[in-house]
């Protein structure tokens, strides 16, 4: 087992045994950011993560849940002072969620504005079919240095990637972003000092079962191959990037 891996976007509370999933990260030494999809899930996630060295919990309100749960933004706001980590938040303009898109934008604007006021938040952000609007909103509501955005599972164009870099964003990369040539080419264009790794487990698969944070080594190896670097060097770069994300 390799230690010092980074899974910067995972849903530990969505595995059958939440506490055991947290313990595995701790045992394997995987630095894991466990995101929440509703602020109601925060207390338990925070409690379990607080007892560890390697796991941190993020406070979220998932854009796919905004249609039913937009009112939970009040609870989200109340809990925000308890953490530096925010997510999963963002926008989803996919066909199943498009009807709540205007409400999603209101919620996300509120999230970014409050994070900007706080000044030191790290926000793991969903941007399905909405990269441009997400970037517009970051620029408007939380430009650097008022916070740090990590774009999770980036699916935008090369030009949007460049714009995101200029806005100070980081990217958390998962195995699915490397399994076709077009996506891999865009992933390769991301500056290596802005790249983190993630699984988005349990929503991605490894060997036909839900991926767990330890499986992130597969992404480290793929990224290393993509860049022609030894995996140990790529892994050290990711750890360095984690430190820099956390540093201001
Ligand atoms: Mn997710």
Short mmCIF file of C-alpha atoms and ligand atoms in Angstrom, two decimals:
data_model
loop_
_atom_site.label_atom_id
_atom_site.label_comp_id
_atom_site.label_asym_id
_atom_site.label_seq_id
_atom_site.Cartn_x
_atom_site.Cartn_y
_atom_site.Cartn_z
CA UNK A 1 0.00 0.00 0.00
CA UNK A 2 1.35 3.39 -1.00
CA UNK A 3 0.98 6.14 1.57
CA UNK A 4 0.79 9.85 0.87
CA UNK A 5 -1.94 9.60 -1.74
CA UNK A 6 -4.53 12.36 -2.13
CA UNK A 7 -8.25 11.88 -2.82
CA UNK A 8 -9.55 15.42 -2.85
CA UNK A 9 -13.17 14.55 -3.69
CA UNK A 10 -14.86 11.48 -2.29
CA UNK A 11 -18.22 10.75 -0.65
CA UNK A 12 -17.24 8.60 2.32
CA UNK A 13 -20.75 8.88 3.80
CA UNK A 14 -22.25 7.15 0.77
CA UNK A 15 -20.42 3.84 1.32
CA UNK A 16 -22.34 1.12 3.18
CA UNK A 17 -20.19 1.61 6.31
CA UNK A 18 -19.25 5.28 6.68
CA UNK A 19 -17.08 4.86 9.79
CA UNK A 20 -15.15 1.97 8.23
CA UNK A 21 -14.58 4.01 5.06
CA UNK A 22 -13.07 6.84 7.15
CA UNK A 23 -10.92 4.36 9.06
CA UNK A 24 -9.55 2.84 5.85
CA UNK A 25 -8.31 6.27 4.68
CA UNK A 26 -6.62 6.76 8.02
CA UNK A 27 -5.06 3.29 7.97
CA UNK A 28 -3.85 3.64 4.37
CA UNK A 29 -2.62 7.20 4.85
CA UNK A 30 -4.74 8.64 2.05
CA UNK A 31 -5.38 12.37 2.50
CA UNK A 32 -9.10 12.43 1.76
CA UNK A 33 -11.56 15.27 1.45
CA UNK A 34 -14.98 13.80 2.10
CA UNK A 35 -17.65 15.98 0.58
CA UNK A 36 -21.29 16.18 1.64
CA UNK A 37 -24.31 16.59 -0.61
CA UNK A 38 -26.53 18.20 2.03
CA UNK A 39 -25.61 20.24 5.12
CA UNK A 40 -27.68 17.78 7.15
CA UNK A 41 -24.89 15.27 6.60
CA UNK A 42 -22.28 17.66 8.01
CA UNK A 43 -22.34 16.89 11.76
CA UNK A 44 -21.65 13.16 11.38
CA UNK A 45 -19.03 13.67 8.66
CA UNK A 46 -17.33 16.35 10.71
CA UNK A 47 -17.35 14.21 13.82
CA UNK A 48 -15.77 11.19 12.13
CA UNK A 49 -13.21 13.26 10.21
CA UNK A 50 -12.18 15.28 13.26
CA UNK A 51 -10.82 12.17 14.93
CA UNK A 52 -8.37 11.50 12.06
CA UNK A 53 -5.10 12.84 10.69
CA UNK A 54 -5.89 12.18 7.04
CA UNK A 55 -9.59 12.90 6.52
CA UNK A 56 -11.26 16.30 6.34
CA UNK A 57 -14.96 16.94 5.76
CA UNK A 58 -16.42 19.53 3.41
CA UNK A 59 -19.76 21.26 3.84
CA UNK A 60 -21.91 21.03 0.73
CA UNK A 61 -25.23 21.40 -0.99
CA UNK A 62 -25.07 19.41 -4.22
CA UNK A 63 -26.49 21.13 -7.33
CA UNK A 64 -28.37 17.92 -8.23
CA UNK A 65 -30.26 18.23 -4.94
CA UNK A 66 -31.04 21.94 -5.17
CA UNK A 67 -34.45 21.33 -6.78
CA UNK A 68 -35.70 19.77 -3.51
CA UNK A 69 -33.28 21.24 -0.98
CA UNK A 70 -32.57 24.87 -1.93
CA UNK A 71 -33.95 25.93 1.48
CA UNK A 72 -31.09 24.06 3.16
CA UNK A 73 -28.82 26.93 2.17
CA UNK A 74 -29.86 28.49 5.50
CA UNK A 75 -28.42 25.53 7.42
CA UNK A 76 -25.34 25.55 5.17
CA UNK A 77 -24.74 29.21 6.09
CA UNK A 78 -25.14 28.53 9.76
CA UNK A 79 -22.53 25.74 9.65
CA UNK A 80 -20.00 27.49 7.39
CA UNK A 81 -17.88 28.96 10.22
CA UNK A 82 -17.12 25.40 11.37
CA UNK A 83 -14.97 24.53 8.33
CA UNK A 84 -12.51 25.73 5.71
CA UNK A 85 -13.67 23.06 3.27
CA UNK A 86 -16.76 23.53 1.12
CA UNK A 87 -18.38 21.05 -1.26
CA UNK A 88 -19.91 19.52 -3.07
CA UNK A 89 -21.35 22.67 -4.57
CA UNK A 90 -21.59 24.06 -8.09
CA UNK A 91 -23.84 23.80 -11.13
CA UNK A 92 -25.32 20.98 -13.20
CA UNK A 93 -26.96 21.84 -16.52
CA UNK A 94 -27.45 18.23 -17.55
CA UNK A 95 -30.92 17.32 -18.84
CA UNK A 96 -32.12 15.86 -15.52
CA UNK A 97 -31.23 18.96 -13.53
CA UNK A 98 -31.60 21.80 -15.97
CA UNK A 99 -35.01 22.82 -14.68
CA UNK A 100 -33.46 23.88 -11.36
CA UNK A 101 -30.58 25.71 -13.05
CA UNK A 102 -31.74 29.21 -12.09
CA UNK A 103 -32.15 28.15 -8.45
CA UNK A 104 -28.77 26.41 -8.59
CA UNK A 105 -27.22 29.68 -9.72
CA UNK A 106 -28.80 31.55 -6.80
CA UNK A 107 -27.54 28.97 -4.32
CA UNK A 108 -24.04 28.87 -5.84
CA UNK A 109 -23.81 32.68 -5.90
CA UNK A 110 -24.68 32.70 -2.18
CA UNK A 111 -22.10 30.00 -1.48
CA UNK A 112 -19.31 31.82 -3.33
CA UNK A 113 -20.17 35.22 -1.87
CA UNK A 114 -20.11 33.95 1.71
CA UNK A 115 -16.89 32.03 1.06
CA UNK A 116 -15.34 35.20 -0.39
CA UNK A 117 -16.25 37.14 2.74
CA UNK A 118 -14.63 34.45 4.88
CA UNK A 119 -11.60 34.63 2.57
CA UNK A 120 -9.90 31.30 3.28
CA UNK A 121 -12.31 28.66 1.97
CA UNK A 122 -11.40 25.79 -0.34
CA UNK A 123 -14.35 24.93 -2.55
CA UNK A 124 -14.65 21.61 -4.42
CA UNK A 125 -16.91 22.43 -7.32
CA UNK A 126 -19.13 20.45 -9.72
CA UNK A 127 -19.54 21.95 -13.20
CA UNK A 128 -21.37 19.45 -15.44
CA UNK A 129 -22.30 21.12 -18.75
CA UNK A 130 -21.82 24.44 -17.00
CA UNK A 131 -18.10 25.19 -17.03
CA UNK A 132 -18.51 28.64 -18.54
CA UNK A 133 -21.17 29.76 -16.08
CA UNK A 134 -19.22 28.33 -13.14
CA UNK A 135 -16.13 30.29 -14.22
CA UNK A 136 -18.20 33.45 -14.76
CA UNK A 137 -19.57 33.11 -11.25
CA UNK A 138 -16.17 32.49 -9.66
CA UNK A 139 -14.89 35.60 -11.42
CA UNK A 140 -17.85 37.63 -10.21
CA UNK A 141 -18.31 36.33 -6.66
CA UNK A 142 -15.04 34.80 -5.46
CA UNK A 143 -12.07 35.94 -7.57
CA UNK A 144 -8.59 35.25 -6.17
CA UNK A 145 -7.37 35.89 -3.52
CA UNK A 146 -10.75 35.61 -1.80
CA UNK A 147 -10.84 31.82 -1.88
CA UNK A 148 -9.66 28.74 -3.68
CA UNK A 149 -11.70 26.68 -6.13
CA UNK A 150 -10.86 23.09 -6.97
CA UNK A 151 -12.76 22.09 -10.10
CA UNK A 152 -13.78 18.50 -9.59
CA UNK A 153 -14.11 16.26 -12.68
CA UNK A 154 -13.45 19.14 -15.10
CA UNK A 155 -15.10 18.52 -18.48
CA UNK A 156 -14.59 21.89 -20.14
CA UNK A 157 -12.59 22.81 -23.21
CA UNK A 158 -8.87 23.60 -23.37
CA UNK A 159 -9.73 27.33 -23.54
CA UNK A 160 -11.92 27.02 -20.44
CA UNK A 161 -9.11 25.17 -18.67
CA UNK A 162 -6.81 28.08 -19.37
CA UNK A 163 -9.37 30.56 -18.10
CA UNK A 164 -9.80 28.48 -14.93
CA UNK A 165 -6.02 28.51 -14.40
CA UNK A 166 -6.03 32.31 -14.74
CA UNK A 167 -8.77 32.41 -12.10
CA UNK A 168 -6.50 30.50 -9.72
CA UNK A 169 -8.41 27.22 -9.90
CA UNK A 170 -7.00 23.79 -9.18
CA UNK A 171 -8.31 20.59 -10.79
CA UNK A 172 -8.97 17.28 -9.08
CA UNK A 173 -8.50 14.56 -11.68
CA UNK A 174 -10.04 11.07 -11.59
CA UNK A 175 -9.49 7.91 -13.62
CA UNK A 176 -12.53 8.52 -15.82
CA UNK A 177 -10.97 11.78 -17.04
CA UNK A 178 -8.08 9.81 -18.53
CA UNK A 179 -9.85 6.95 -20.24
CA UNK A 180 -10.46 8.56 -23.61
CA UNK A 181 -7.94 10.35 -25.79
CA UNK A 182 -9.79 13.65 -26.12
CA UNK A 183 -10.32 14.06 -22.37
CA UNK A 184 -6.81 12.85 -21.63
CA UNK A 185 -5.38 15.51 -23.97
CA UNK A 186 -7.22 18.28 -22.11
CA UNK A 187 -6.20 16.79 -18.76
CA UNK A 188 -2.61 16.75 -19.96
CA UNK A 189 -2.83 20.45 -20.80
CA UNK A 190 -3.55 21.34 -17.15
CA UNK A 191 -0.47 22.84 -15.47
CA UNK A 192 0.96 20.13 -13.23
CA UNK A 193 1.24 22.52 -10.29
CA UNK A 194 -2.56 22.88 -10.31
CA UNK A 195 -3.46 19.19 -10.36
CA UNK A 196 -4.83 17.11 -7.49
CA UNK A 197 -6.27 13.60 -7.65
CA UNK A 198 -9.72 12.31 -6.68
CA UNK A 199 -11.92 9.24 -6.99
CA UNK A 200 -15.42 10.76 -6.59
CA UNK A 201 -16.16 7.40 -4.99
CA UNK A 202 -18.49 5.67 -4.80
CA UNK A 203 -19.59 7.19 -8.14
CA UNK A 204 -16.63 5.81 -10.10
CA UNK A 205 -15.62 2.20 -10.46
CA UNK A 206 -12.40 0.27 -10.04
CA UNK A 207 -12.45 -3.39 -11.11
CA UNK A 208 -16.27 -3.28 -11.44
CA UNK A 209 -16.85 -2.17 -7.83
CA UNK A 210 -17.15 1.34 -6.36
CA UNK A 211 -13.74 3.03 -6.20
CA UNK A 212 -12.32 3.80 -2.75
CA UNK A 213 -9.74 6.49 -1.90
CA UNK A 214 -6.83 4.01 -1.98
CA UNK A 215 -7.67 3.34 -5.65
CA UNK A 216 -6.49 6.85 -6.46
CA UNK A 217 -3.02 5.38 -7.11
CA UNK A 218 -4.42 4.24 -10.48
CA UNK A 219 -4.93 7.87 -11.42
CA UNK A 220 -1.45 8.75 -10.16
CA UNK A 221 0.03 6.07 -12.42
CA UNK A 222 -2.06 7.16 -15.42
CA UNK A 223 -1.13 10.81 -14.94
CA UNK A 224 2.52 9.88 -14.57
CA UNK A 225 2.37 7.90 -17.82
CA UNK A 226 0.60 10.78 -19.55
CA UNK A 227 3.38 13.17 -18.54
CA UNK A 228 6.25 10.70 -18.96
CA UNK A 229 7.24 10.97 -15.30
CA UNK A 230 7.94 8.32 -12.67
CA UNK A 231 4.82 7.75 -10.51
CA UNK A 232 6.82 8.65 -7.39
CA UNK A 233 7.60 12.07 -8.84
CA UNK A 234 3.99 12.65 -9.88
CA UNK A 235 2.83 11.58 -6.44
CA UNK A 236 5.26 14.01 -4.78
CA UNK A 237 3.93 16.80 -7.04
CA UNK A 238 0.35 16.08 -5.97
CA UNK A 239 1.35 16.22 -2.30
CA UNK A 240 3.14 19.51 -2.89
CA UNK A 241 0.03 20.87 -4.63
CA UNK A 242 -2.10 19.78 -1.68
CA UNK A 243 0.16 21.81 0.61
CA UNK A 244 -0.10 24.82 -1.64
CA UNK A 245 -3.91 24.59 -1.84
CA UNK A 246 -4.02 24.56 1.94
CA UNK A 247 -1.41 27.27 2.34
CA UNK A 248 -3.27 30.59 2.14
MN1 LIG B 1 -19.04 14.13 -6.23
#
